[in-house]
Tab-separated table of C-alpha atoms in Angstrom:
chain	number	residue	atom	x	y	z
A	1	MET	CA	-31.267	-18.438	-5.143
A	2	PRO	CA	-28.785	-16.015	-6.726
A	3	ALA	CA	-28.797	-12.430	-5.546
A	4	PRO	CA	-30.346	-9.818	-7.913
A	5	TRP	CA	-26.956	-8.397	-8.843
A	6	ARG	CA	-25.677	-11.800	-9.915
A	7	ILE	CA	-28.690	-12.198	-12.228
A	8	SER	CA	-27.888	-8.754	-13.641
A	9	CYS	CA	-24.253	-9.688	-14.178
A	10	ASN	CA	-25.176	-12.789	-16.141
A	11	LYS	CA	-27.338	-10.972	-18.708
A	12	LYS	CA	-26.121	-11.251	-22.272
A	13	SER	CA	-25.388	-8.274	-24.482
A	14	ARG	CA	-25.567	-8.190	-28.256
A	15	THR	CA	-22.721	-7.382	-30.597
A	16	LYS	CA	-23.236	-5.536	-33.871
A	17	ASN	CA	-23.701	-8.764	-35.858
A	18	GLY	CA	-26.470	-9.861	-33.502
A	19	LYS	CA	-24.370	-12.437	-31.735
A	20	ASP	CA	-24.426	-12.839	-27.978
A	21	GLU	CA	-21.255	-11.266	-26.603
A	22	THR	CA	-20.944	-13.942	-23.934
A	23	ASP	CA	-21.054	-16.586	-26.681
A	24	ASP	CA	-18.463	-14.670	-28.674
A	25	MET	CA	-16.190	-14.587	-25.656
A	26	ALA	CA	-16.712	-18.307	-25.079
A	27	GLU	CA	-15.637	-18.977	-28.685
A	28	ARG	CA	-12.432	-17.101	-28.014
A	29	SER	CA	-11.932	-19.239	-24.865
A	30	GLU	CA	-11.092	-16.100	-22.919
A	31	LYS	CA	-11.874	-16.306	-19.242
A	32	MET	CA	-13.373	-13.310	-17.470
A	33	ARG	CA	-10.740	-12.691	-14.866
A	34	MET	CA	-7.877	-10.290	-14.331
A	35	LYS	CA	-4.874	-11.286	-16.396
A	36	LYS	CA	-1.563	-12.431	-14.954
A	37	GLU	CA	0.485	-9.541	-16.325
A	38	ILE	CA	2.749	-8.647	-13.388
A	39	THR	CA	6.244	-9.970	-14.025
A	40	LEU	CA	9.162	-10.425	-11.632
A	41	LEU	CA	10.595	-7.032	-12.629
A	42	ASN	CA	7.188	-5.362	-12.172
A	43	GLY	CA	6.984	-6.961	-8.729
A	44	VAL	CA	10.349	-5.552	-7.675
A	45	SER	CA	9.326	-2.101	-8.944
A	46	LEU	CA	6.034	-2.220	-7.018
A	47	ILE	CA	7.744	-3.074	-3.726
A	48	VAL	CA	10.698	-0.696	-4.111
A	49	GLY	CA	8.453	2.063	-5.480
A	50	ASN	CA	6.063	1.879	-2.539
A	51	MET	CA	8.718	1.489	0.173
A	52	ILE	CA	10.890	4.359	-1.072
A	53	GLY	CA	8.381	7.161	-0.867
A	54	SER	CA	8.982	10.855	-0.382
A	55	GLY	CA	10.116	10.339	3.230
A	56	ILE	CA	13.780	9.554	2.502
A	57	PHE	CA	13.963	12.745	0.404
A	58	VAL	CA	11.902	15.024	2.610
A	59	SER	CA	12.189	14.084	6.265
A	60	PRO	CA	14.363	11.133	7.330
A	61	ARG	CA	14.989	12.955	10.604
A	62	GLY	CA	12.722	10.945	12.946
A	63	VAL	CA	15.345	8.255	13.544
A	64	LEU	CA	18.120	10.831	14.066
A	65	MET	CA	15.969	12.962	16.367
A	66	TYR	CA	15.322	10.122	18.818
A	67	SER	CA	18.681	8.337	18.535
A	68	ALA	CA	20.632	11.629	18.927
A	69	SER	CA	23.744	10.401	17.086
A	70	TYR	CA	24.752	9.438	13.579
A	71	GLY	CA	26.183	6.051	14.595
A	72	LEU	CA	23.157	4.860	16.572
A	73	SER	CA	20.760	6.119	13.892
A	74	LEU	CA	22.518	3.987	11.245
A	75	VAL	CA	22.365	0.942	13.542
A	76	ILE	CA	18.619	1.526	13.957
A	77	TRP	CA	18.123	1.907	10.188
A	78	ALA	CA	19.864	-1.469	9.746
A	79	LEU	CA	17.736	-3.086	12.469
A	80	GLY	CA	14.595	-1.673	10.853
A	81	GLY	CA	15.606	-3.255	7.545
A	82	MET	CA	16.270	-6.601	9.229
A	83	PHE	CA	12.913	-6.672	11.048
A	84	SER	CA	11.095	-5.635	7.868
A	85	LEU	CA	12.848	-8.467	6.017
A	86	PHE	CA	11.470	-10.880	8.628
A	87	GLY	CA	7.950	-9.577	7.983
A	88	ALA	CA	8.394	-9.737	4.214
A	89	LEU	CA	9.630	-13.352	4.417
A	90	CYS	CA	6.535	-14.249	6.457
A	91	TYR	CA	4.397	-12.652	3.750
A	92	ALA	CA	6.274	-14.700	1.142
A	93	GLU	CA	5.080	-17.868	2.895
A	94	LEU	CA	1.544	-16.526	3.309
A	95	GLY	CA	1.372	-15.291	-0.284
A	96	THR	CA	2.506	-18.629	-1.744
A	97	SER	CA	0.256	-20.772	0.477
A	98	ILE	CA	-2.819	-18.489	0.235
A	99	VAL	CA	-2.649	-17.440	-3.415
A	100	LYS	CA	-5.217	-14.658	-3.143
A	101	SER	CA	-4.899	-10.918	-3.631
A	102	GLY	CA	-5.674	-8.643	-0.688
A	103	ALA	CA	-2.561	-9.163	1.476
A	104	SER	CA	-3.293	-8.989	5.223
A	105	TYR	CA	-7.064	-8.874	4.636
A	106	ALA	CA	-6.983	-12.213	2.778
A	107	TYR	CA	-4.684	-13.826	5.360
A	108	ILE	CA	-6.713	-12.622	8.365
A	109	LEU	CA	-9.889	-13.840	6.641
A	110	GLU	CA	-8.356	-17.276	6.155
A	111	ALA	CA	-6.972	-17.547	9.690
A	112	PHE	CA	-9.381	-15.663	11.962
A	113	GLY	CA	-12.625	-15.404	10.005
A	114	ALA	CA	-14.931	-12.792	8.542
A	115	PHE	CA	-15.366	-10.365	11.441
A	116	VAL	CA	-11.696	-9.527	12.088
A	117	ALA	CA	-11.035	-9.352	8.339
A	118	PHE	CA	-13.972	-6.971	7.869
A	119	ILE	CA	-12.682	-4.622	10.588
A	120	ARG	CA	-9.295	-4.605	8.849
A	121	LEU	CA	-11.004	-3.810	5.525
A	122	TRP	CA	-13.175	-1.120	7.106
A	123	SER	CA	-10.115	0.613	8.605
A	124	SER	CA	-8.415	0.642	5.212
A	125	LEU	CA	-11.485	1.952	3.440
A	126	LEU	CA	-12.279	4.673	5.947
A	127	ILE	CA	-8.869	6.000	6.952
A	128	ILE	CA	-5.678	4.144	5.915
A	129	GLU	CA	-5.801	4.069	2.099
A	130	PRO	CA	-7.500	7.408	1.265
A	131	THR	CA	-5.462	9.333	3.838
A	132	THR	CA	-2.161	7.868	2.666
A	133	GLN	CA	-2.938	8.577	-0.976
A	134	ALA	CA	-4.196	12.106	-0.298
A	135	VAL	CA	-1.011	12.965	1.614
A	136	ILE	CA	1.221	11.561	-1.161
A	137	ALA	CA	-0.728	13.490	-3.817
A	138	ILE	CA	-0.464	16.753	-1.842
A	139	THR	CA	3.295	16.246	-1.355
A	140	PHE	CA	3.608	15.658	-5.111
A	141	ALA	CA	1.654	18.846	-5.850
A	142	ASN	CA	3.744	20.902	-3.401
A	143	TYR	CA	6.974	19.922	-5.141
A	144	ILE	CA	5.502	20.614	-8.580
A	145	VAL	CA	4.326	24.096	-7.534
A	146	GLN	CA	7.309	25.009	-5.335
A	147	PRO	CA	9.585	26.308	-8.158
A	148	ILE	CA	6.844	28.762	-9.199
A	149	PHE	CA	6.509	30.137	-5.646
A	150	PRO	CA	10.072	29.821	-4.271
A	151	HIS	CA	9.721	32.478	-1.561
A	152	CYS	CA	6.151	32.051	-0.373
A	153	GLU	CA	3.516	29.476	0.458
A	154	PRO	CA	1.980	28.004	-2.740
A	155	PRO	CA	-1.751	28.674	-3.232
A	156	TYR	CA	-3.931	26.154	-1.407
A	157	ASP	CA	-6.337	25.685	-4.338
A	158	ALA	CA	-3.552	25.162	-6.855
A	159	VAL	CA	-1.956	22.445	-4.715
A	160	ARG	CA	-5.247	20.617	-4.201
A	161	LEU	CA	-6.183	20.798	-7.892
A	162	ILE	CA	-2.821	19.419	-8.988
A	163	ALA	CA	-3.126	16.675	-6.360
A	164	ALA	CA	-6.591	15.828	-7.724
A	165	ALA	CA	-5.227	15.748	-11.282
A	166	CYS	CA	-2.466	13.379	-10.147
A	167	ILE	CA	-4.989	10.993	-8.547
A	168	CYS	CA	-7.316	11.117	-11.568
A	169	SER	CA	-4.521	10.511	-14.089
A	170	LEU	CA	-3.199	7.442	-12.251
A	171	THR	CA	-6.707	6.075	-11.699
A	172	PHE	CA	-7.384	6.412	-15.443
A	173	ILE	CA	-4.100	4.718	-16.367
A	174	ASN	CA	-4.828	1.753	-14.110
A	175	CYS	CA	-8.411	1.493	-15.379
A	176	VAL	CA	-7.292	1.230	-18.991
A	177	ASN	CA	-4.592	-1.415	-18.676
A	178	VAL	CA	-2.677	-3.185	-15.924
A	179	LYS	CA	0.440	-3.001	-18.087
A	180	TRP	CA	0.159	0.789	-18.304
A	181	GLY	CA	0.153	0.971	-14.524
A	182	THR	CA	3.172	-1.311	-14.161
A	183	ARG	CA	5.097	0.607	-16.847
A	184	VAL	CA	4.480	3.888	-15.027
A	185	GLN	CA	5.664	2.153	-11.857
A	186	ASP	CA	8.826	0.819	-13.494
A	187	ILE	CA	9.815	4.146	-15.106
A	188	PHE	CA	9.259	6.321	-12.040
A	189	THR	CA	10.861	3.790	-9.674
A	190	TYR	CA	14.006	3.706	-11.837
A	191	ALA	CA	14.059	7.502	-11.924
A	192	LYS	CA	13.894	7.969	-8.152
A	193	VAL	CA	16.434	5.211	-7.512
A	194	MET	CA	18.788	6.987	-9.931
A	195	ALA	CA	18.244	10.249	-8.029
A	196	LEU	CA	19.127	8.509	-4.757
A	197	ILE	CA	22.206	6.974	-6.398
A	198	LEU	CA	23.214	10.549	-7.328
A	199	VAL	CA	22.853	11.609	-3.675
A	200	ILE	CA	24.824	8.541	-2.543
A	201	SER	CA	27.552	9.195	-5.143
A	202	VAL	CA	28.021	12.760	-3.901
A	203	GLY	CA	28.309	11.473	-0.329
A	204	LEU	CA	30.859	8.815	-1.271
A	205	TYR	CA	32.833	11.418	-3.257
A	206	LYS	CA	32.960	13.643	-0.162
A	207	ILE	CA	34.113	10.686	1.958
A	208	GLY	CA	36.785	9.901	-0.656
A	209	LYS	CA	38.041	13.487	-0.325
A	210	GLY	CA	38.324	13.007	3.420
A	211	GLU	CA	35.407	15.279	4.354
A	212	THR	CA	34.295	13.128	7.264
A	213	GLU	CA	34.265	15.611	10.154
A	214	ASN	CA	30.639	14.784	11.012
A	215	LEU	CA	31.422	11.073	11.299
A	216	ARG	CA	34.543	11.208	13.460
A	217	ALA	CA	32.672	10.490	16.706
A	218	PRO	CA	29.553	8.780	15.329
A	219	PHE	CA	28.165	7.531	18.675
A	220	LYS	CA	28.831	10.678	20.692
A	221	GLY	CA	25.689	11.804	22.522
A	222	SER	CA	23.741	8.638	21.640
A	223	ALA	CA	20.394	8.229	23.370
A	224	THR	CA	20.443	5.748	26.245
A	225	ASN	CA	16.799	6.056	27.263
A	226	PRO	CA	14.982	2.872	26.083
A	227	GLY	CA	11.870	4.936	25.303
A	228	MET	CA	13.774	7.213	22.910
A	229	ILE	CA	15.468	4.264	21.212
A	230	ALA	CA	12.061	2.591	20.832
A	231	LEU	CA	10.648	5.715	19.158
A	232	ALA	CA	13.678	5.839	16.823
A	233	LEU	CA	13.130	2.196	15.839
A	234	TYR	CA	9.435	2.902	15.343
A	235	SER	CA	10.286	5.747	12.936
A	236	ALA	CA	12.644	3.469	10.984
A	237	LEU	CA	10.127	0.619	10.731
A	238	PHE	CA	7.434	3.017	9.548
A	239	SER	CA	9.797	4.219	6.794
A	240	TYR	CA	10.172	0.590	5.662
A	241	SER	CA	6.397	0.017	5.410
A	242	GLY	CA	5.186	-0.969	1.956
A	243	TRP	CA	6.979	-4.315	1.656
A	244	ASP	CA	3.556	-6.015	1.511
A	245	THR	CA	2.490	-4.210	-1.706
A	246	LEU	CA	2.971	-7.188	-4.010
A	247	ASN	CA	0.769	-9.420	-1.823
A	248	TYR	CA	-2.199	-7.222	-2.775
A	249	VAL	CA	-1.931	-8.369	-6.416
A	250	THR	CA	-0.886	-12.017	-5.991
A	251	GLU	CA	-3.595	-13.291	-8.359
A	252	GLU	CA	-2.252	-11.078	-11.176
A	253	MET	CA	1.356	-12.248	-10.848
A	254	GLN	CA	2.960	-14.592	-13.315
A	255	ASN	CA	4.012	-17.709	-11.396
A	256	PRO	CA	3.459	-16.181	-7.905
A	257	GLU	CA	4.941	-19.210	-6.111
A	258	ARG	CA	8.296	-18.319	-7.677
A	259	ASN	CA	8.133	-14.598	-8.436
A	260	LEU	CA	6.620	-13.354	-5.155
A	261	PRO	CA	9.438	-14.590	-2.865
A	262	ILE	CA	12.140	-13.647	-5.393
A	263	SER	CA	10.718	-10.113	-5.710
A	264	ILE	CA	10.793	-9.757	-1.926
A	265	ALA	CA	14.318	-11.205	-1.701
A	266	ILE	CA	15.583	-8.692	-4.299
A	267	SER	CA	13.665	-5.633	-3.052
A	268	MET	CA	14.372	-5.722	0.681
A	269	PRO	CA	18.215	-5.615	0.485
A	270	ILE	CA	18.027	-2.918	-2.229
A	271	VAL	CA	15.855	-0.635	-0.070
A	272	THR	CA	17.885	-1.260	3.101
A	273	VAL	CA	21.213	-0.491	1.381
A	274	ILE	CA	19.770	2.628	-0.304
A	275	TYR	CA	18.399	3.910	3.022
A	276	LEU	CA	21.715	3.370	4.816
A	277	LEU	CA	23.889	4.917	2.106
A	278	THR	CA	21.525	7.871	1.556
A	279	ASN	CA	21.596	8.694	5.252
A	280	ILE	CA	25.394	8.430	5.323
A	281	ALA	CA	25.509	10.906	2.400
A	282	TYR	CA	23.241	13.307	4.312
A	283	TYR	CA	25.368	12.974	7.462
A	284	VAL	CA	28.618	13.692	5.585
A	285	VAL	CA	27.325	16.913	3.997
A	286	LEU	CA	24.911	18.341	6.622
A	287	ASP	CA	25.445	18.833	10.339
A	288	MET	CA	22.881	17.608	12.845
A	289	SER	CA	21.174	20.965	13.359
A	290	ALA	CA	20.619	21.348	9.592
A	291	LEU	CA	19.210	17.824	9.352
A	292	LEU	CA	16.806	18.292	12.251
A	293	THR	CA	15.514	21.718	11.164
A	294	SER	CA	15.213	21.198	7.407
A	295	ASP	CA	11.700	20.675	6.023
A	296	ALA	CA	13.171	18.894	2.995
A	297	VAL	CA	16.553	17.316	3.748
A	298	ALA	CA	17.313	16.215	0.181
A	299	VAL	CA	16.572	19.700	-1.172
A	300	THR	CA	18.924	21.221	1.422
A	301	PHE	CA	21.512	18.591	0.439
A	302	GLY	CA	21.086	19.521	-3.240
A	303	ASP	CA	21.458	23.242	-2.491
A	304	GLU	CA	24.765	22.513	-0.713
A	305	THR	CA	26.293	20.137	-3.268
A	306	LEU	CA	24.643	20.101	-6.706
A	307	SER	CA	24.894	23.761	-7.728
A	308	TYR	CA	23.080	24.194	-11.090
A	309	ALA	CA	21.783	20.625	-10.953
A	310	LYS	CA	19.939	21.166	-7.674
A	311	TRP	CA	16.610	21.187	-9.554
A	312	ILE	CA	17.008	17.398	-9.875
A	313	ILE	CA	16.034	16.830	-6.236
A	314	PRO	CA	12.549	18.454	-6.254
A	315	VAL	CA	11.819	16.651	-9.534
A	316	ALA	CA	12.984	13.379	-7.948
A	317	VAL	CA	10.701	13.934	-4.938
A	318	ALA	CA	7.744	14.537	-7.247
A	319	MET	CA	8.551	11.393	-9.249
A	320	SER	CA	8.922	9.434	-6.025
A	321	CYS	CA	5.477	10.577	-4.895
A	322	TYR	CA	3.955	9.710	-8.278
A	323	SER	CA	5.440	6.226	-8.160
A	324	GLY	CA	4.384	5.690	-4.530
A	325	LEU	CA	0.848	6.874	-5.267
A	326	ASN	CA	0.596	4.585	-8.290
A	327	SER	CA	1.573	1.488	-6.298
A	328	SER	CA	-0.785	2.495	-3.488
A	329	ILE	CA	-3.694	2.863	-5.958
A	330	ILE	CA	-2.956	-0.563	-7.457
A	331	ALA	CA	-2.843	-2.192	-4.005
A	332	ALA	CA	-5.904	-0.434	-2.540
A	333	SER	CA	-8.120	-1.138	-5.547
A	334	ARG	CA	-7.314	-4.855	-5.328
A	335	LEU	CA	-8.062	-4.807	-1.615
A	336	PHE	CA	-11.531	-3.347	-2.227
A	337	TYR	CA	-12.101	-5.728	-5.167
A	338	VAL	CA	-11.276	-8.795	-3.053
A	339	GLY	CA	-13.334	-7.444	-0.129
A	340	ALA	CA	-16.373	-7.095	-2.397
A	341	ARG	CA	-15.769	-10.526	-3.884
A	342	GLU	CA	-15.865	-12.004	-0.385
A	343	GLY	CA	-19.177	-10.249	0.337
A	344	HIS	CA	-17.739	-7.581	2.676
A	345	LEU	CA	-18.253	-4.557	0.409
A	346	PRO	CA	-20.954	-3.595	-2.124
A	347	ASP	CA	-21.163	-6.147	-4.901
A	348	SER	CA	-20.492	-3.582	-7.628
A	349	LEU	CA	-16.847	-3.290	-6.510
A	350	SER	CA	-16.188	-6.923	-7.457
A	351	LEU	CA	-16.842	-6.345	-11.182
A	352	ILE	CA	-14.080	-6.145	-13.798
A	353	HIS	CA	-14.039	-4.518	-17.224
A	354	ILE	CA	-14.980	-6.942	-20.013
A	355	LYS	CA	-12.186	-5.870	-22.384
A	356	CYS	CA	-9.523	-4.307	-20.160
A	357	PHE	CA	-9.751	-6.945	-17.385
A	358	THR	CA	-9.202	-4.292	-14.717
A	359	PRO	CA	-11.283	-3.695	-11.549
A	360	VAL	CA	-12.662	-0.391	-12.844
A	361	PRO	CA	-15.380	0.116	-10.155
A	362	ALA	CA	-12.893	-0.562	-7.328
A	363	LEU	CA	-10.344	1.819	-8.883
A	364	LEU	CA	-12.939	4.576	-9.296
A	365	PHE	CA	-14.221	4.057	-5.751
A	366	ASN	CA	-10.678	4.325	-4.396
A	367	GLY	CA	-10.065	7.476	-6.443
A	368	LEU	CA	-13.325	9.058	-5.274
A	369	MET	CA	-12.534	8.356	-1.605
A	370	THR	CA	-9.093	9.941	-1.989
A	371	LEU	CA	-10.548	13.010	-3.720
A	372	LEU	CA	-12.992	13.427	-0.831
A	373	TYR	CA	-10.081	13.397	1.626
A	374	LEU	CA	-8.412	16.182	-0.363
A	375	LEU	CA	-11.274	18.384	0.850
A	376	VAL	CA	-10.026	17.958	4.439
A	377	GLU	CA	-7.850	21.001	5.062
A	378	ASP	CA	-5.435	19.358	7.512
A	379	VAL	CA	-5.432	15.855	6.057
A	380	PHE	CA	-1.893	15.246	7.427
A	381	LEU	CA	-3.348	15.025	10.945
A	382	LEU	CA	-5.413	12.000	9.890
A	383	ILE	CA	-2.219	9.943	9.545
A	384	ASN	CA	-1.929	9.965	13.342
A	385	TYR	CA	-5.185	8.014	13.618
A	386	TYR	CA	-4.159	4.886	11.772
A	387	CYS	CA	-0.634	3.960	12.962
A	388	PHE	CA	-2.066	1.740	15.702
A	389	ASN	CA	-4.510	0.009	13.313
A	390	TYR	CA	-1.950	-0.511	10.568
A	391	TRP	CA	0.580	-2.341	12.722
A	392	LEU	CA	-2.099	-4.270	14.628
A	393	PHE	CA	-3.430	-5.856	11.440
A	394	VAL	CA	0.021	-6.550	9.988
A	395	GLY	CA	0.873	-8.327	13.249
A	396	LEU	CA	-2.415	-10.258	13.180
A	397	SER	CA	-1.800	-11.483	9.642
A	398	ILE	CA	1.622	-12.850	10.630
A	399	ALA	CA	0.123	-14.353	13.795
A	400	GLY	CA	-2.258	-16.038	11.358
A	401	LEU	CA	0.744	-17.771	9.770
A	402	ILE	CA	1.583	-19.392	13.126
A	403	TYR	CA	-2.083	-20.237	13.735
A	404	LEU	CA	-2.490	-21.888	10.306
A	405	ARG	CA	0.627	-23.993	10.882
A	406	TYR	CA	-1.240	-25.753	13.694
A	407	THR	CA	-4.803	-25.714	12.341
A	408	GLN	CA	-3.881	-26.596	8.730
A	409	PRO	CA	-0.592	-28.520	8.989
A	410	HIS	CA	-1.065	-30.276	5.617
A	411	ARG	CA	-1.743	-27.114	3.626
A	412	PRO	CA	0.658	-26.874	0.636
A	413	ARG	CA	3.433	-24.404	1.464
A	414	PRO	CA	5.963	-23.821	-1.348
A	415	ILE	CA	7.936	-21.756	1.173
A	416	LYS	CA	8.012	-22.823	4.824
A	417	LEU	CA	9.928	-20.616	7.240
A	418	ASN	CA	11.333	-21.508	10.611
A	419	LEU	CA	8.814	-20.294	13.215
A	420	PHE	CA	11.560	-18.082	14.641
A	421	PHE	CA	10.823	-15.482	11.940
A	422	PRO	CA	7.059	-15.016	12.492
A	423	ILE	CA	7.459	-15.132	16.290
A	424	VAL	CA	10.123	-12.396	16.214
A	425	TYR	CA	8.016	-10.256	13.899
A	426	CYS	CA	4.886	-10.745	16.013
A	427	LEU	CA	6.845	-9.461	19.019
A	428	CYS	CA	8.069	-6.584	16.856
A	429	SER	CA	4.468	-5.828	15.828
A	430	LEU	CA	3.383	-5.878	19.458
A	431	PHE	CA	6.047	-3.258	20.110
A	432	LEU	CA	4.773	-1.206	17.152
A	433	VAL	CA	1.232	-1.356	18.540
A	434	ILE	CA	2.301	-0.329	22.047
A	435	VAL	CA	4.502	2.616	20.956
A	436	PRO	CA	1.688	4.743	19.430
A	437	LEU	CA	-0.557	3.909	22.393
A	438	TYR	CA	2.181	5.180	24.691
A	439	SER	CA	3.357	8.181	22.649
A	440	ASP	CA	0.063	9.290	21.058
A	441	THR	CA	-2.716	7.777	23.165
A	442	ILE	CA	-5.618	10.036	22.120
A	443	ASN	CA	-5.055	9.673	18.375
A	444	SER	CA	-4.546	5.915	18.729
A	445	LEU	CA	-7.852	5.580	20.582
A	446	ILE	CA	-9.554	7.625	17.849
A	447	GLY	CA	-8.116	5.136	15.342
A	448	VAL	CA	-9.541	2.250	17.391
A	449	GLY	CA	-12.915	4.004	17.430
A	450	ILE	CA	-12.835	4.388	13.631
A	451	ALA	CA	-12.106	0.663	13.254
A	452	LEU	CA	-14.878	-0.357	15.664
A	453	SER	CA	-17.368	1.871	13.838
A	454	GLY	CA	-17.466	-0.932	11.282
A	455	ILE	CA	-19.343	-3.255	13.678
A	456	PRO	CA	-22.846	-1.991	12.703
A	457	ALA	CA	-21.902	-2.198	9.009
A	458	TYR	CA	-20.684	-5.770	9.501
A	459	TYR	CA	-23.897	-6.727	11.311
A	460	LEU	CA	-26.203	-5.275	8.651
A	461	GLY	CA	-24.215	-6.142	5.541
A	462	VAL	CA	-22.459	-9.421	6.362
A	463	TYR	CA	-23.659	-11.133	9.544
A	464	LEU	CA	-27.418	-10.981	8.949
A	465	PRO	CA	-28.833	-13.563	6.519
A	466	VAL	CA	-29.735	-12.007	3.153
A	467	GLU	CA	-33.486	-12.313	3.774
A	468	LYS	CA	-33.203	-10.356	7.046
A	469	ARG	CA	-31.107	-7.478	5.716
A	470	PRO	CA	-32.839	-4.125	5.156
A	471	LYS	CA	-34.733	-4.258	1.855
A	472	CYS	CA	-33.595	-0.742	0.969
A	473	LEU	CA	-29.926	-1.823	1.162
A	474	GLN	CA	-30.577	-4.845	-1.028
A	475	TRP	CA	-32.403	-2.721	-3.591
A	476	LEU	CA	-29.647	-0.096	-3.541
A	477	SER	CA	-26.938	-2.739	-4.000
A	478	ALA	CA	-28.747	-4.457	-6.889
A	479	THR	CA	-29.605	-1.179	-8.641
A	480	THR	CA	-26.113	0.283	-8.225
A	481	THR	CA	-24.495	-2.903	-9.500
A	482	LYS	CA	-26.797	-3.039	-12.527
A	483	TYR	CA	-26.078	0.513	-13.635
A	484	ILE	CA	-22.352	0.319	-12.874
A	485	GLN	CA	-22.195	-2.822	-14.970
A	486	MET	CA	-23.857	-1.054	-17.894
A	487	LEU	CA	-22.036	2.265	-17.472
A	488	PHE	CA	-18.517	0.844	-17.142
A	489	TYR	CA	-18.983	-2.274	-19.290
A	490	CYS	CA	-18.155	-4.645	-16.447
A	491	ALA	CA	-19.079	-8.212	-15.527
A	492	LEU	CA	-18.615	-10.791	-12.815
A	493	SER	CA	-15.272	-12.581	-13.097
A	494	ASP	CA	-15.089	-16.339	-13.609
A	495	LEU	CA	-13.243	-16.699	-10.324
A	496	ASP	CA	-16.308	-15.343	-8.541
A	497	ALA	CA	-18.731	-17.514	-10.481
A	498	ASP	CA	-16.766	-20.653	-9.650
A	499	ARG	CA	-17.058	-20.387	-5.887
A	500	GLU	CA	-19.177	-18.873	-3.155
A	501	PRO	CA	-17.695	-15.981	-1.171
A	502	THR	CA	-15.680	-17.061	1.862
A	503	ALA	CA	-17.804	-14.843	4.070
A	504	ALA	CA	-20.923	-16.767	3.103
A	505	LYS	CA	-19.183	-20.085	3.708
A	506	SER	CA	-18.074	-19.085	7.179
A	507	LYS	CA	-21.690	-18.606	8.177
């Protein structure tokens, strides 16, 4: 027997000429599913735009702080790029063999089942996605307001309101059209890459003039303590996070079996080279004390070298934040959409707009969660809670690749890596899980507690048979879905109608 919300979703609506709209759509042979509008170039922009956030402009000092020398820090940046490439290649295999949006959630669901996947989804919903987006929006607002208040702290309310406007504008853009979202991504990614090329060009010009005093003894004073080197590598790997962005929208890619791995192969070297050359430019112009004490390294760099053009750097940081937030909104909304489609979140989040073919309810839910986190005064502290969870689930998804090789050996795999790559990255992920436990035990345990708080929700909403679930929850789900469908002009996608949710199958 279909659930009440599915009956609601199948109701016909009338057009002005009295014709059933569902019949009209059938005549046009247009399937109700999100369109494949993300091209190869869009894919590269999504990955590069999410990986290169505000960090490389504002505070790339974590690696230098722990490595204690320019030479060792550059080696660690290169190692971070290499390890991240290993992870991205593993995701290329996973994304072409499991052609589903949702990235690590979809892969964990396929390999390890509903419970582990739900905990991963719960962590993202409750802490990872809204916190990340709130922090990016606040950083964007700070750099927009900073020129107006150059010598004092900008007003708290003004920053939060601008951050809210940023979130709302990008949510609206992505609700209206997928292409609008990808165009915003392309434009702002190009702009921030051009700004970084400007920084790199200044650094290379200084090197060409022979101004290399800071680099004459690059390994002098290098850290030898394994713990410090581990923390430096951890900082570098965290700066490279975001290479999985495209795997969240696999179902919307044109020819994902070809374009997903090519996008990854293009993006990873670009980001690694930009990170290395940008840091070299910083090291040539600024001494170590300036780098370690500056709250915004790129702005300090611009003040030293760009004279009247120094305004370019704050604008570039703001554009970088806008681009990073846009890609994060695209990825998170697809995660919640797929989670609802699999029966792990309220059914209303699995609806898509009838004309725009966008997951409007999931986008609005993501935007609302992020706006709520803007009300937290010290939202930056919340980042400390999810480092452990983030790397644990990335590692689990790649462990799932190894597991599926043995449990599903005949599964079609357009790309099949040597097992050396996933094994190395799993060991790397284990290291990334242990480091926050060692260096920030209390916050890591809080993050674990947040993840495990999803167990009661899983029991009530997923594990229990439908007839045994609380009647009030069923009524609330059906009623909410009905009115969201009518209010936002949404319907169940054909992909959902063609198959039962994986979560239901697993039971």
